[in-house]
Amino acid sequence: MCGIVGYVGAQQAAPILLDGLTRLEYRGYDSAGVAIYDGAELKVAKAKGRLQVLSDLIQGGAAIPGTVGIGHTRWATHGAPSDVNSHPQVSRSGRIAVVHNGIIENYAALKQFLVDQGVPFASETDTEVVAQLIEYFYHGDLLQAVGRVLHRIQGAYALGILCADCPDQLIAVRRDSPLILGIGAGENFLASDVTALIRHTREVIYMEDGELAVLTREGIQCYNHFLQPVDKEISHVDWEIDAAEKGGYEHFMFKEIMEQPQALRRAVFPRIRDGEVYLEDFGLSDAYIRSLRKIYIVACGSSYHVGMVGKYSLERVLRIPVEVSLASEFRYRDPIVGEGTLVLVISQSGETLDTMAALRQAKKLGAQVLSIVNVVGSSIARESDVVLYTWAGPEIAVATTKAYTTQLAVLDLLGLYFARRLGTLEEEEYHAILQELLLLPAKMEQVLEHREDIQYYASQYFNHDSVFYIGRNLDYALGLEGSLKLKEISYIHSEAYAAGELKHGTISLIEDGTLVVALATYDALFDKAMNNVVEVKSRGADVLALTTQAHREAMETLASGLITIPDTHPMLLPSLGVVPLQLYAYYVALMRGCDIDKPRNLAKSVTVE
Ligand code: M6R
């Protein structure tokens, strides 16, 4: 949500800012703006709507010359999307400009204080309060003024600040909202996401909470909350620029679906050596693993659905109770996290605010926190006791695909690693699962090769206004993800139900022509799944079924449409089963003409509550 880019150097800033903001478009926004120092004063241009509107307004940047500037894509929180509420927000003199991600929780009281001092406000935003307050405290030393403001504002924020009185520098500030500094030659950058920087530099500094940084052409100096200089480690970003480009595909989502076998190879292959699971820098001792009494999985959205699969698969192989909790619920429910409890946090972005808050709460309660994260150096990764990266590469489409499958794979590896230490899996089964994990990318390729069948079914059913996903056990967990994929990008109402629950209410919604996606991949419960298919068919439902090769024949006679996936170990079925569901949602959304990569009202990373 929201994006920040800043540049100081010798090149023209505006085109660099526009390009950086384009790379952040995927995060979701409703307006955009830039502030550039033109040699005499700050020039600000802002526009509601797509970035193209802003770009046209400033002629691709040519209309605002200058070599230092800040840019922003805004997702409205305080004040409706409008030109005036867009960022940068400026102080009353127009000499201080601020871009901001996050929320200033005590902005109303601060605004009142400033209004009482006679400061006029132009916008409804919390961000303008920051710009005005900096000016209020500014008496020739910008860093000191920003420091004083930081002691007064509460909330989550990443800030980029530019002042006409010291136009050779930018100030960056971070608390609970990501901000990354990019180091160039004779130029430096700031951005809320590494994708905005990667065309210019691969050397980055990850700011910590409470830190400030002063960027000039010559260098970057970071400071702690007390304005004492701190030395920072420089990290190298090693993924290719192509990873964040569409590379000939029409949509990022489709590209990312197709990338899954390769992403799985990266996540899994280096972690299996000589028939054993190897987890890099794994900080949990065998004694700790043996002392485990309970595992909490905490996450949001699709990452939560990975947790739902994890509940079934981890309990099966570890014989330890696993409780899955939505991060937004966990944080307010006074969770019972005692000795012997491991909190497993799952997040693609590593910046989801609710997940982050749950992680902090778990740590406060004394739990060890292990996270499965995609974005390297993200807040959740840095604050966890142990982090396992999914190595899926940048995921740009709002609807997650390759992050989901790699999260599942890492969770499977973790389950096997623990099971080995707990002695809860027979040797033979342990090796059989490992073997299947190694075969998973190739089997997924087989599923992807048959994508035209799924496209055909999408063409048959894309007009249904309501779809039910039913399944039992792992198939139920899989249905949750299939249903979310469909609703978020095609805007079709859909629900996932544990098939055994149908009779307890939901079946009353089934009537002639209702589409039911029946998930029947789990061998142990296949007969039960068949019964549920018969049940909904006899009430008039159209049934699109998903099963394994082994059960193809049995299902063929019943379902109106049938998708099959290769046979594999039950624990890995959701990893294969999710791919046709992703493709199905994709093709349905395509046929309905939806904005697939940037669905309405959604942001890639939810950094507000
Ligand atoms: O970055 P995270 O994994 O923490 O994000 C969690 C959810 O916001 C995310 O999975 C969301 O549900 C996706 N849009 C699903 O496709």
Coordinates of C-alpha atoms and ligand atoms in Angstrom, one line a residue:
M1 CA 0.0 0.0 0.0
C2 CA 1.4 3.4 -1.0
G3 CA 4.8 3.7 -2.5
I4 CA 7.8 6.0 -1.8
V5 CA 10.7 6.9 -4.1
G6 CA 13.4 9.5 -3.5
Y7 CA 16.4 10.5 -5.6
V8 CA 19.4 12.8 -5.1
G9 CA 22.2 12.8 -7.7
A10 CA 23.3 14.4 -11.0
Q11 CA 20.5 13.1 -13.2
Q12 CA 17.1 14.6 -13.7
A13 CA 15.0 13.4 -10.8
A14 CA 11.5 13.4 -12.2
P15 CA 11.9 10.6 -14.8
I16 CA 13.6 8.4 -12.2
L17 CA 10.9 9.0 -9.7
L18 CA 8.2 8.3 -12.3
D19 CA 9.9 5.1 -13.3
G20 CA 10.3 4.0 -9.6
L21 CA 6.7 4.7 -8.9
T22 CA 5.7 2.6 -12.0
R23 CA 7.5 -0.3 -10.4
L24 CA 5.5 0.2 -7.2
E25 CA 2.1 0.4 -9.0
Y26 CA 1.4 -3.2 -8.2
R27 CA 1.1 -2.3 -4.5
G28 CA -2.1 -0.5 -5.2
Y29 CA -2.8 3.3 -5.2
D30 CA -5.3 5.9 -6.1
S31 CA -3.2 9.0 -6.7
A32 CA 0.4 10.0 -7.2
G33 CA 2.7 13.0 -6.9
V34 CA 6.3 14.3 -6.9
A35 CA 8.2 17.2 -5.4
I36 CA 11.4 18.4 -7.1
Y37 CA 13.8 21.2 -6.1
D38 CA 14.3 23.1 -9.4
G39 CA 17.2 25.3 -8.2
A40 CA 15.1 27.9 -6.6
E41 CA 12.1 26.3 -4.9
L42 CA 10.1 23.1 -4.6
K43 CA 7.9 22.3 -7.5
V44 CA 5.1 19.9 -6.6
A45 CA 2.8 18.1 -9.1
K46 CA 0.0 15.7 -7.9
A47 CA -2.8 14.0 -9.6
K48 CA -5.7 11.7 -8.6
G49 CA -5.8 8.5 -10.7
R50 CA -3.3 6.4 -12.5
L51 CA 0.4 7.4 -12.7
Q52 CA -0.1 8.2 -16.4
V53 CA -2.2 11.2 -15.4
L54 CA 0.7 12.6 -13.3
S55 CA 3.2 11.7 -16.0
D56 CA 1.1 13.5 -18.7
L57 CA 0.8 16.5 -16.3
I58 CA 4.6 16.9 -16.0
Q59 CA 5.4 15.7 -19.6
G60 CA 7.1 12.6 -18.4
G61 CA 9.2 14.7 -16.0
A62 CA 10.4 17.3 -18.5
A63 CA 8.2 20.0 -17.1
I64 CA 10.0 19.8 -13.7
P65 CA 13.7 19.9 -14.0
G66 CA 15.9 19.3 -11.0
T67 CA 18.2 16.6 -9.6
V68 CA 16.7 16.0 -6.2
G69 CA 13.1 14.9 -5.5
I70 CA 10.6 12.6 -3.8
G71 CA 7.6 10.8 -5.3
H72 CA 4.7 8.9 -3.9
T73 CA 1.7 6.7 -4.9
R74 CA -1.0 7.1 -2.3
W75 CA -3.7 4.7 -1.0
A76 CA -6.2 6.9 0.7
T77 CA -6.6 6.6 4.4
H78 CA -7.1 10.1 5.8
G79 CA -9.1 12.1 3.3
A80 CA -10.6 10.9 0.0
P81 CA -8.5 10.3 -3.1
S82 CA -8.0 13.8 -4.6
D83 CA -5.3 16.0 -6.0
V84 CA -5.0 18.0 -2.8
N85 CA -4.9 14.9 -0.5
S86 CA -2.2 13.3 -2.6
H87 CA 1.4 13.3 -1.5
P88 CA 3.8 15.1 -1.3
Q89 CA 2.2 17.3 1.3
V90 CA 3.9 20.6 1.9
S91 CA 4.3 22.9 4.8
R92 CA 2.6 26.3 4.8
S93 CA 5.7 28.1 3.3
G94 CA 5.9 25.4 0.6
R95 CA 9.5 24.9 1.5
I96 CA 9.2 21.4 3.2
A97 CA 7.7 18.5 1.3
V98 CA 6.9 15.1 2.8
V99 CA 5.8 11.7 1.4
H100 CA 4.5 9.2 3.8
N101 CA 3.4 5.6 4.0
G102 CA 1.5 4.5 7.1
I103 CA -0.7 6.3 9.6
I104 CA 0.0 9.0 12.1
E105 CA -2.3 7.9 14.9
N106 CA -2.3 11.1 17.0
Y107 CA -2.5 13.4 14.0
A108 CA -5.8 15.0 15.1
A109 CA -4.3 16.3 18.4
L110 CA -1.2 17.6 16.6
K111 CA -3.3 19.3 14.0
Q112 CA -5.3 21.0 16.6
F113 CA -2.1 22.2 18.3
L114 CA -0.9 23.7 15.0
V115 CA -4.2 25.2 14.1
D116 CA -4.2 26.9 17.5
Q117 CA -0.8 28.3 16.6
G118 CA -2.4 29.8 13.4
V119 CA -1.1 27.2 10.9
P120 CA -3.5 26.8 8.0
F121 CA -4.1 23.3 6.6
A122 CA -4.9 22.6 2.9
S123 CA -5.6 18.8 3.0
E124 CA -7.4 16.3 5.2
T125 CA -4.3 14.1 5.5
D126 CA -2.3 13.0 8.5
T127 CA 0.8 13.6 6.4
E128 CA 0.3 17.3 6.2
V129 CA 0.6 17.4 9.9
V130 CA 4.1 16.0 9.6
A131 CA 5.2 18.6 7.0
Q132 CA 3.7 21.5 9.1
L133 CA 5.2 20.2 12.3
I134 CA 8.7 19.9 10.8
E135 CA 8.4 23.5 9.7
Y136 CA 7.1 24.5 13.1
F137 CA 10.3 23.1 14.7
Y138 CA 12.7 24.1 11.9
H139 CA 15.2 26.8 12.8
G140 CA 17.9 26.1 10.3
D141 CA 18.7 22.4 11.2
L142 CA 16.4 20.1 9.3
L143 CA 17.6 16.9 11.0
Q144 CA 17.0 18.3 14.4
A145 CA 13.5 19.5 13.4
V146 CA 12.7 16.0 12.1
G147 CA 14.1 14.5 15.3
R148 CA 11.8 16.6 17.4
V149 CA 8.8 15.7 15.3
L150 CA 9.6 12.0 15.7
H151 CA 9.3 12.3 19.4
R152 CA 5.8 13.7 19.0
I153 CA 4.2 11.5 16.3
Q154 CA 2.8 8.1 17.0
G155 CA 1.9 5.4 14.6
A156 CA 3.5 3.6 11.7
Y157 CA 5.4 5.6 9.1
A158 CA 8.0 5.7 6.4
L159 CA 8.8 9.3 5.5
G160 CA 10.8 10.9 2.7
I161 CA 11.5 14.6 3.4
L162 CA 12.8 17.4 1.1
C163 CA 13.5 21.0 2.2
A164 CA 14.2 23.9 -0.2
D165 CA 16.7 25.3 2.4
C166 CA 18.9 22.2 2.1
P167 CA 18.2 21.0 -1.4
D168 CA 21.3 18.8 -1.6
Q169 CA 19.8 16.3 0.8
L170 CA 16.9 14.0 1.4
I171 CA 15.8 12.7 4.8
A172 CA 14.4 9.3 5.3
V173 CA 12.6 8.0 8.4
R174 CA 11.3 4.6 9.2
R175 CA 9.0 3.2 11.9
D176 CA 6.9 0.1 11.2
S177 CA 6.7 0.7 7.5
P178 CA 9.4 -0.4 5.1
L179 CA 12.0 1.9 3.7
I180 CA 15.2 1.0 1.8
L181 CA 18.1 3.1 0.9
G182 CA 19.9 2.5 -2.4
I183 CA 23.6 3.4 -2.9
G184 CA 24.6 4.5 -6.4
A185 CA 27.8 6.2 -7.8
G186 CA 27.4 10.0 -7.2
E187 CA 23.7 9.4 -6.5
N188 CA 21.5 7.8 -3.8
F189 CA 18.0 6.6 -3.6
L190 CA 15.2 5.8 -1.1
A191 CA 12.2 3.6 -1.7
S192 CA 9.6 1.7 0.1
D193 CA 10.3 -1.4 -2.0
V194 CA 13.5 -2.7 -3.6
T195 CA 11.7 -3.2 -7.0
A196 CA 11.8 0.7 -7.4
L197 CA 15.6 0.7 -7.0
I198 CA 16.8 -2.3 -8.8
R199 CA 17.3 -0.7 -12.2
H200 CA 19.7 1.8 -10.6
T201 CA 21.6 -0.1 -7.9
R202 CA 21.8 -3.5 -6.1
E203 CA 23.6 -2.2 -3.0
V204 CA 21.0 -1.4 -0.4
I205 CA 20.6 -0.5 3.2
Y206 CA 17.6 -1.8 5.1
M207 CA 16.6 0.8 7.7
E208 CA 15.6 -0.3 11.2
D209 CA 12.6 1.0 13.1
G210 CA 13.3 4.4 14.6
E211 CA 16.1 5.2 12.3
L212 CA 16.7 8.3 10.2
A213 CA 19.0 8.7 7.2
V214 CA 20.4 11.8 5.4
L215 CA 21.1 11.1 1.8
T216 CA 23.2 13.4 -0.3
R217 CA 24.9 12.8 -3.7
E218 CA 28.1 11.8 -2.0
G219 CA 26.7 9.3 0.6
I220 CA 24.2 8.2 3.2
Q221 CA 24.5 8.6 6.9
C222 CA 22.1 6.8 9.2
Y223 CA 21.1 7.9 12.7
N224 CA 19.3 6.3 15.6
H225 CA 16.2 7.8 17.3
F226 CA 18.5 10.1 19.4
L227 CA 20.2 11.4 16.2
Q228 CA 23.4 9.5 17.0
P229 CA 25.2 8.2 13.9
V230 CA 24.9 4.5 13.3
D231 CA 26.9 2.3 10.9
K232 CA 24.8 0.2 8.6
E233 CA 25.5 -3.0 6.8
I234 CA 25.2 -2.9 3.0
S235 CA 23.2 -5.8 1.4
H236 CA 23.4 -6.9 -2.1
V237 CA 20.2 -7.7 -4.0
D238 CA 20.9 -10.6 -6.2
W239 CA 17.7 -11.2 -8.2
E240 CA 17.6 -10.3 -11.8
I241 CA 15.8 -7.2 -13.2
D242 CA 13.7 -9.5 -15.4
A243 CA 12.2 -11.0 -12.3
A244 CA 10.2 -7.8 -11.7
E245 CA 9.3 -7.4 -15.4
K246 CA 6.4 -9.0 -17.3
G247 CA 8.8 -10.7 -19.8
G248 CA 6.3 -11.0 -22.6
Y249 CA 3.4 -12.2 -20.5
E250 CA 0.2 -10.3 -20.5
H251 CA -0.1 -10.3 -16.7
F252 CA 2.3 -10.7 -13.8
M253 CA -0.1 -13.2 -12.3
F254 CA 0.2 -15.5 -15.3
K255 CA 3.9 -15.1 -15.4
E256 CA 4.1 -15.9 -11.7
I257 CA 1.9 -19.0 -12.1
M258 CA 4.2 -20.2 -14.8
E259 CA 7.3 -19.5 -12.7
Q260 CA 6.2 -21.8 -9.9
P261 CA 8.2 -25.0 -10.9
Q262 CA 11.3 -22.9 -11.0
A263 CA 10.5 -21.1 -7.8
L264 CA 9.9 -24.5 -6.1
R265 CA 13.3 -25.8 -7.3
R266 CA 14.9 -22.7 -5.7
A267 CA 13.0 -23.2 -2.4
V268 CA 13.5 -27.0 -2.2
F269 CA 16.5 -28.4 -4.0
P270 CA 19.3 -26.7 -2.0
R271 CA 17.5 -27.8 1.2
I272 CA 17.7 -31.5 0.5
R273 CA 21.2 -33.0 0.7
D274 CA 22.1 -36.6 0.9
G275 CA 18.6 -37.7 1.6
E276 CA 18.1 -35.3 4.5
V277 CA 16.5 -31.9 5.0
Y278 CA 19.0 -29.2 5.5
L279 CA 17.8 -25.8 6.8
E280 CA 20.3 -22.9 6.5
D281 CA 21.3 -21.1 9.7
F282 CA 18.6 -22.9 11.6
G283 CA 18.6 -21.5 15.1
L284 CA 16.3 -24.0 16.9
S285 CA 18.1 -26.7 18.7
D286 CA 17.1 -30.4 18.6
A287 CA 16.4 -30.2 22.3
Y288 CA 14.0 -27.2 21.7
I289 CA 12.2 -29.1 19.0
R290 CA 11.8 -32.1 21.3
S291 CA 10.3 -29.8 23.9
L292 CA 7.6 -28.5 21.6
R293 CA 4.0 -29.0 22.9
K294 CA 2.1 -26.7 20.5
I295 CA 2.6 -24.8 17.3
Y296 CA 0.6 -21.7 16.4
I297 CA 0.6 -20.6 12.8
V298 CA -0.2 -17.0 12.4
A299 CA -0.8 -15.2 9.1
C300 CA -3.3 -13.4 6.9
G301 CA -5.0 -14.1 3.6
S302 CA -3.3 -16.7 1.4
S303 CA -0.5 -17.1 3.9
Y304 CA -3.2 -18.1 6.4
H305 CA -4.4 -20.7 3.9
V306 CA -0.9 -22.1 3.8
G307 CA -1.2 -22.4 7.6
M308 CA -4.5 -24.2 7.2
V309 CA -2.8 -26.8 5.0
G310 CA 0.0 -26.8 7.5
K311 CA -2.4 -27.7 10.3
Y312 CA -3.4 -30.9 8.6
S313 CA 0.1 -31.8 7.3
L314 CA 2.1 -30.9 10.4
E315 CA -0.3 -32.6 12.8
R316 CA -0.1 -35.7 10.7
V317 CA 3.7 -35.9 10.6
L318 CA 4.5 -34.4 14.1
R319 CA 1.7 -35.5 16.3
I320 CA 1.8 -32.0 17.9
P321 CA -1.3 -29.9 18.1
V322 CA -1.2 -27.0 15.5
E323 CA -3.5 -24.1 15.9
V324 CA -3.9 -21.7 13.0
S325 CA -4.9 -18.1 13.7
L326 CA -5.6 -15.1 11.6
A327 CA -3.1 -12.5 12.6
S328 CA -5.8 -9.9 13.0
E329 CA -7.6 -12.2 15.5
F330 CA -4.5 -13.5 17.3
R331 CA -3.3 -10.0 18.3
Y332 CA -6.6 -9.2 20.2
R333 CA -7.5 -12.5 21.7
D334 CA -5.0 -12.8 24.6
P335 CA -3.5 -16.0 23.1
I336 CA -2.2 -18.7 25.3
V337 CA 1.4 -18.9 24.4
G338 CA 3.2 -20.9 27.0
E339 CA 6.4 -22.8 27.4
G340 CA 6.9 -25.3 24.5
T341 CA 4.9 -23.1 22.1
L342 CA 6.4 -22.2 18.7
V343 CA 4.8 -19.4 16.8
L344 CA 5.2 -19.9 13.1
V345 CA 4.5 -16.7 11.1
I346 CA 3.9 -16.8 7.4
S347 CA 4.1 -13.8 5.1
Q348 CA 5.0 -13.2 1.5
S349 CA 5.8 -9.5 1.9
G350 CA 7.1 -9.7 5.5
E351 CA 5.4 -6.3 6.1
T352 CA 1.7 -7.2 6.8
L353 CA 0.9 -5.0 9.7
D354 CA -1.4 -7.5 11.5
T355 CA 1.1 -10.3 11.1
M356 CA 3.9 -8.1 12.4
A357 CA 1.8 -7.1 15.4
A358 CA 1.1 -10.7 16.2
L359 CA 4.7 -11.6 15.9
R360 CA 5.7 -8.9 18.4
Q361 CA 3.0 -10.0 20.8
A362 CA 4.1 -13.6 20.6
K363 CA 7.7 -12.5 21.3
K364 CA 6.5 -10.4 24.2
L365 CA 4.8 -13.5 25.6
G366 CA 8.1 -15.3 25.4
A367 CA 7.5 -17.5 22.4
Q368 CA 10.1 -18.4 19.8
V369 CA 9.1 -17.0 16.5
L370 CA 10.0 -18.8 13.3
S371 CA 8.9 -17.1 10.1
I372 CA 8.5 -18.2 6.5
V373 CA 8.9 -15.1 4.4
N374 CA 9.6 -14.2 0.8
V375 CA 10.9 -10.6 0.9
V376 CA 14.5 -10.7 2.0
G377 CA 15.3 -8.1 4.8
S378 CA 11.6 -7.4 5.4
S379 CA 10.4 -6.4 8.9
I380 CA 9.0 -9.8 9.8
A381 CA 12.2 -11.6 8.6
R382 CA 14.3 -9.3 10.7
E383 CA 12.3 -9.5 13.9
S384 CA 11.9 -13.3 13.9
D385 CA 14.1 -15.6 15.9
V386 CA 14.5 -17.8 12.9
V387 CA 13.6 -17.0 9.3
L388 CA 13.2 -19.4 6.4
Y389 CA 13.1 -17.6 3.1
T390 CA 10.9 -19.0 0.3
W391 CA 13.2 -17.7 -2.5
A392 CA 10.2 -17.2 -4.8
G393 CA 11.7 -13.9 -6.2
P394 CA 9.7 -10.7 -6.5
E395 CA 5.9 -11.3 -6.6
I396 CA 4.2 -8.4 -8.3
A397 CA 0.6 -9.5 -8.9
V398 CA -1.7 -8.7 -6.0
A399 CA -3.0 -12.3 -6.1
T400 CA -0.3 -14.4 -4.7
T401 CA 0.6 -17.7 -6.5
K402 CA 4.3 -18.6 -6.4
A403 CA 4.6 -17.3 -2.9
Y404 CA 1.8 -19.6 -1.8
T405 CA 3.4 -22.7 -3.4
T406 CA 6.8 -22.0 -2.1
Q407 CA 5.5 -21.3 1.4
L408 CA 3.8 -24.7 1.3
A409 CA 7.1 -26.3 0.2
V410 CA 9.1 -24.7 3.0
L411 CA 6.4 -25.7 5.5
D412 CA 6.7 -29.3 4.2
L413 CA 10.5 -29.2 4.6
L414 CA 10.1 -27.8 8.1
G415 CA 7.6 -30.6 9.0
L416 CA 10.1 -33.2 7.8
Y417 CA 13.0 -31.6 9.6
F418 CA 11.0 -31.6 12.9
A419 CA 9.6 -35.1 12.3
R420 CA 13.2 -36.4 11.9
R421 CA 14.1 -35.0 15.3
L422 CA 11.0 -36.1 17.0
G423 CA 11.1 -39.6 15.5
T424 CA 7.4 -39.3 14.5
L425 CA 7.8 -40.5 10.8
E426 CA 8.8 -43.9 9.6
E427 CA 12.1 -43.8 7.8
E428 CA 10.4 -45.1 4.6
E429 CA 7.7 -42.5 4.6
Y430 CA 10.2 -39.7 5.4
H431 CA 12.2 -40.6 2.3
A432 CA 9.1 -41.1 0.2
I433 CA 8.0 -37.6 0.9
L434 CA 11.5 -36.2 0.3
Q435 CA 11.5 -38.0 -3.0
E436 CA 8.1 -36.6 -4.0
L437 CA 9.2 -33.1 -3.0
L438 CA 12.0 -33.4 -5.5
L439 CA 9.6 -34.5 -8.2
L440 CA 7.1 -31.7 -7.4
P441 CA 8.4 -29.1 -9.8
A442 CA 8.3 -31.5 -12.8
K443 CA 4.8 -32.7 -11.8
M444 CA 3.7 -29.1 -11.6
E445 CA 5.0 -28.5 -15.1
Q446 CA 2.7 -31.3 -16.2
V447 CA -0.2 -29.5 -14.6
L448 CA 0.7 -26.3 -16.3
E449 CA 1.0 -28.0 -19.7
H450 CA -2.7 -28.8 -19.5
R451 CA -3.7 -25.2 -18.9
E452 CA -5.9 -25.1 -22.0
D453 CA -8.3 -27.6 -20.4
I454 CA -8.7 -25.2 -17.5
Q455 CA -9.1 -22.3 -19.9
Y456 CA -11.9 -24.3 -21.5
Y457 CA -13.7 -24.8 -18.2
A458 CA -13.3 -21.1 -17.4
S459 CA -15.0 -20.3 -20.7
Q460 CA -17.9 -22.6 -19.7
Y461 CA -18.4 -21.2 -16.2
F462 CA -17.2 -17.6 -16.1
N463 CA -20.7 -16.2 -15.9
H464 CA -21.7 -17.8 -12.6
D465 CA -22.3 -15.2 -9.9
S466 CA -21.7 -17.6 -7.0
V467 CA -19.3 -20.5 -6.7
F468 CA -18.8 -23.0 -3.9
Y469 CA -15.5 -24.8 -3.3
I470 CA -16.0 -28.0 -1.2
G471 CA -13.5 -30.5 0.1
R472 CA -12.4 -32.4 3.2
N473 CA -9.2 -32.2 5.2
L474 CA -6.4 -31.0 3.0
D475 CA -8.9 -30.4 0.2
Y476 CA -10.9 -28.1 2.4
A477 CA -7.7 -26.0 3.1
L478 CA -7.0 -26.0 -0.6
G479 CA -10.6 -24.8 -1.3
L480 CA -10.1 -21.8 0.9
E481 CA -7.2 -20.7 -1.4
G482 CA -9.1 -21.5 -4.6
S483 CA -12.1 -19.5 -3.5
L484 CA -10.0 -16.5 -2.4
K485 CA -8.2 -16.5 -5.8
L486 CA -11.4 -16.5 -7.7
K487 CA -13.1 -13.8 -5.6
E488 CA -10.2 -11.4 -5.4
I489 CA -9.5 -11.2 -9.1
S490 CA -12.8 -12.0 -10.8
Y491 CA -15.1 -10.4 -8.2
I492 CA -17.3 -13.5 -8.3
H493 CA -18.8 -14.3 -4.9
S494 CA -17.4 -17.6 -3.7
E495 CA -17.1 -19.6 -0.5
A496 CA -15.1 -22.6 0.6
Y497 CA -16.8 -25.2 2.8
A498 CA -15.7 -28.3 4.5
A499 CA -17.7 -30.7 2.5
G500 CA -19.0 -32.5 5.6
E501 CA -20.6 -29.2 6.7
L502 CA -22.8 -29.0 3.6
K503 CA -25.7 -30.7 5.3
H504 CA -25.5 -28.3 8.2
G505 CA -26.7 -25.4 6.3
T506 CA -24.9 -24.6 3.1
I507 CA -26.7 -27.1 0.9
S508 CA -29.8 -25.0 1.0
L509 CA -27.9 -22.6 -1.3
I510 CA -27.4 -25.2 -4.0
E511 CA -29.9 -25.0 -6.8
D512 CA -30.1 -25.6 -10.5
G513 CA -26.9 -24.4 -12.2
T514 CA -25.0 -23.4 -9.0
L515 CA -21.3 -24.1 -9.7
V516 CA -19.6 -26.3 -7.2
V517 CA -15.9 -26.9 -7.5
A518 CA -15.4 -30.3 -5.8
L519 CA -11.9 -30.9 -4.5
A520 CA -11.3 -34.6 -4.2
T521 CA -7.6 -35.2 -4.3
Y522 CA -7.1 -36.7 -0.9
D523 CA -7.2 -40.5 -1.4
A524 CA -8.2 -41.4 2.1
L525 CA -11.4 -39.4 1.8
F526 CA -12.1 -39.9 -1.9
D527 CA -15.3 -41.9 -1.3
K528 CA -16.7 -39.3 1.0
A529 CA -15.9 -36.6 -1.5
M530 CA -17.8 -38.6 -4.2
N531 CA -20.8 -38.7 -1.9
N532 CA -20.7 -35.0 -1.6
V533 CA -20.6 -34.6 -5.3
V534 CA -23.6 -36.8 -5.7
E535 CA -25.4 -34.8 -3.0
V536 CA -24.9 -31.4 -4.7
K537 CA -25.5 -32.9 -8.2
S538 CA -28.8 -34.2 -7.2
R539 CA -29.8 -30.6 -6.1
G540 CA -28.9 -29.4 -9.6
A541 CA -25.3 -28.2 -9.2
D542 CA -22.8 -28.1 -12.1
V543 CA -19.8 -29.8 -10.7
L544 CA -16.2 -29.0 -11.7
A545 CA -14.1 -31.6 -10.0
L546 CA -10.4 -31.8 -9.2
T547 CA -8.9 -35.1 -8.5
T548 CA -5.8 -37.2 -9.0
Q549 CA -5.0 -39.5 -12.0
A550 CA -5.7 -42.5 -9.8
H551 CA -9.3 -41.4 -9.3
R552 CA -10.0 -39.9 -12.7
E553 CA -12.2 -42.7 -14.0
A554 CA -14.4 -42.8 -10.9
M555 CA -15.0 -39.1 -11.0
E556 CA -15.4 -38.8 -14.8
T557 CA -18.9 -40.3 -14.8
L558 CA -20.1 -37.9 -12.1
A559 CA -18.7 -34.4 -12.7
S560 CA -19.6 -32.0 -15.5
G561 CA -16.0 -30.9 -15.8
L562 CA -12.9 -32.7 -14.6
I563 CA -9.3 -31.6 -13.9
T564 CA -6.7 -34.1 -12.9
I565 CA -3.3 -33.7 -11.2
P566 CA -0.5 -36.2 -11.0
D567 CA -0.5 -38.6 -8.0
T568 CA 1.8 -37.6 -5.2
H569 CA 2.2 -38.0 -1.5
P570 CA -1.0 -36.7 0.3
M571 CA 1.0 -34.0 2.1
L572 CA 2.0 -32.5 -1.2
L573 CA -1.4 -32.6 -2.9
P574 CA -2.4 -29.0 -2.2
S575 CA 0.9 -27.9 -3.9
L576 CA -0.2 -29.4 -7.1
G577 CA -3.9 -28.9 -6.6
V578 CA -3.7 -25.2 -6.2
V579 CA -2.2 -24.6 -9.7
P580 CA -5.4 -25.4 -11.6
L581 CA -7.4 -23.3 -9.2
Q582 CA -5.0 -20.4 -9.8
L583 CA -5.3 -20.9 -13.5
Y584 CA -9.1 -21.2 -13.3
A585 CA -9.4 -17.9 -11.4
Y586 CA -7.0 -16.2 -13.8
Y587 CA -8.9 -17.3 -17.0
V588 CA -12.3 -16.5 -15.5
A589 CA -11.0 -13.0 -14.6
L590 CA -9.5 -12.6 -18.1
M591 CA -12.9 -13.5 -19.7
R592 CA -14.6 -11.0 -17.4
G593 CA -12.2 -8.3 -18.4
C594 CA -11.0 -7.7 -14.9
D595 CA -7.8 -5.8 -14.0
I596 CA -6.0 -9.0 -13.0
D597 CA -2.8 -7.7 -11.5
K598 CA -4.3 -4.8 -9.7
P599 CA -7.8 -5.9 -8.5
R600 CA -10.1 -3.2 -7.2
N601 CA -9.7 -2.2 -3.5
L602 CA -6.7 -4.5 -2.9
A603 CA -3.1 -3.8 -2.2
K604 CA -0.2 -6.2 -2.5
S605 CA 1.1 -5.6 1.0
V606 CA -1.4 -4.5 3.7
T607 CA 0.7 -2.2 5.9
V608 CA -2.3 -0.7 7.7
E609 CA -4.8 -2.3 10.1
Ligands
M6R1 O1 2.4 -10.6 2.4 P1 1.5 -11.5 3.2 O2 1.7 -12.9 2.8 O3 1.6 -11.3 4.7 O4 0.0 -11.0 2.8 C1 -1.1 -11.6 3.3 C2 -2.3 -11.4 2.5 O5 -2.5 -10.0 2.4 C3 -2.2 -11.9 1.1 O6 -2.0 -13.3 1.1 C4 -3.5 -11.6 0.3 O7 -4.6 -12.4 0.9 C5 -3.3 -11.9 -1.2 N1 -3.9 -10.9 -2.0 C6 -3.9 -13.2 -1.6 O8 -3.7 -13.4 -3.0

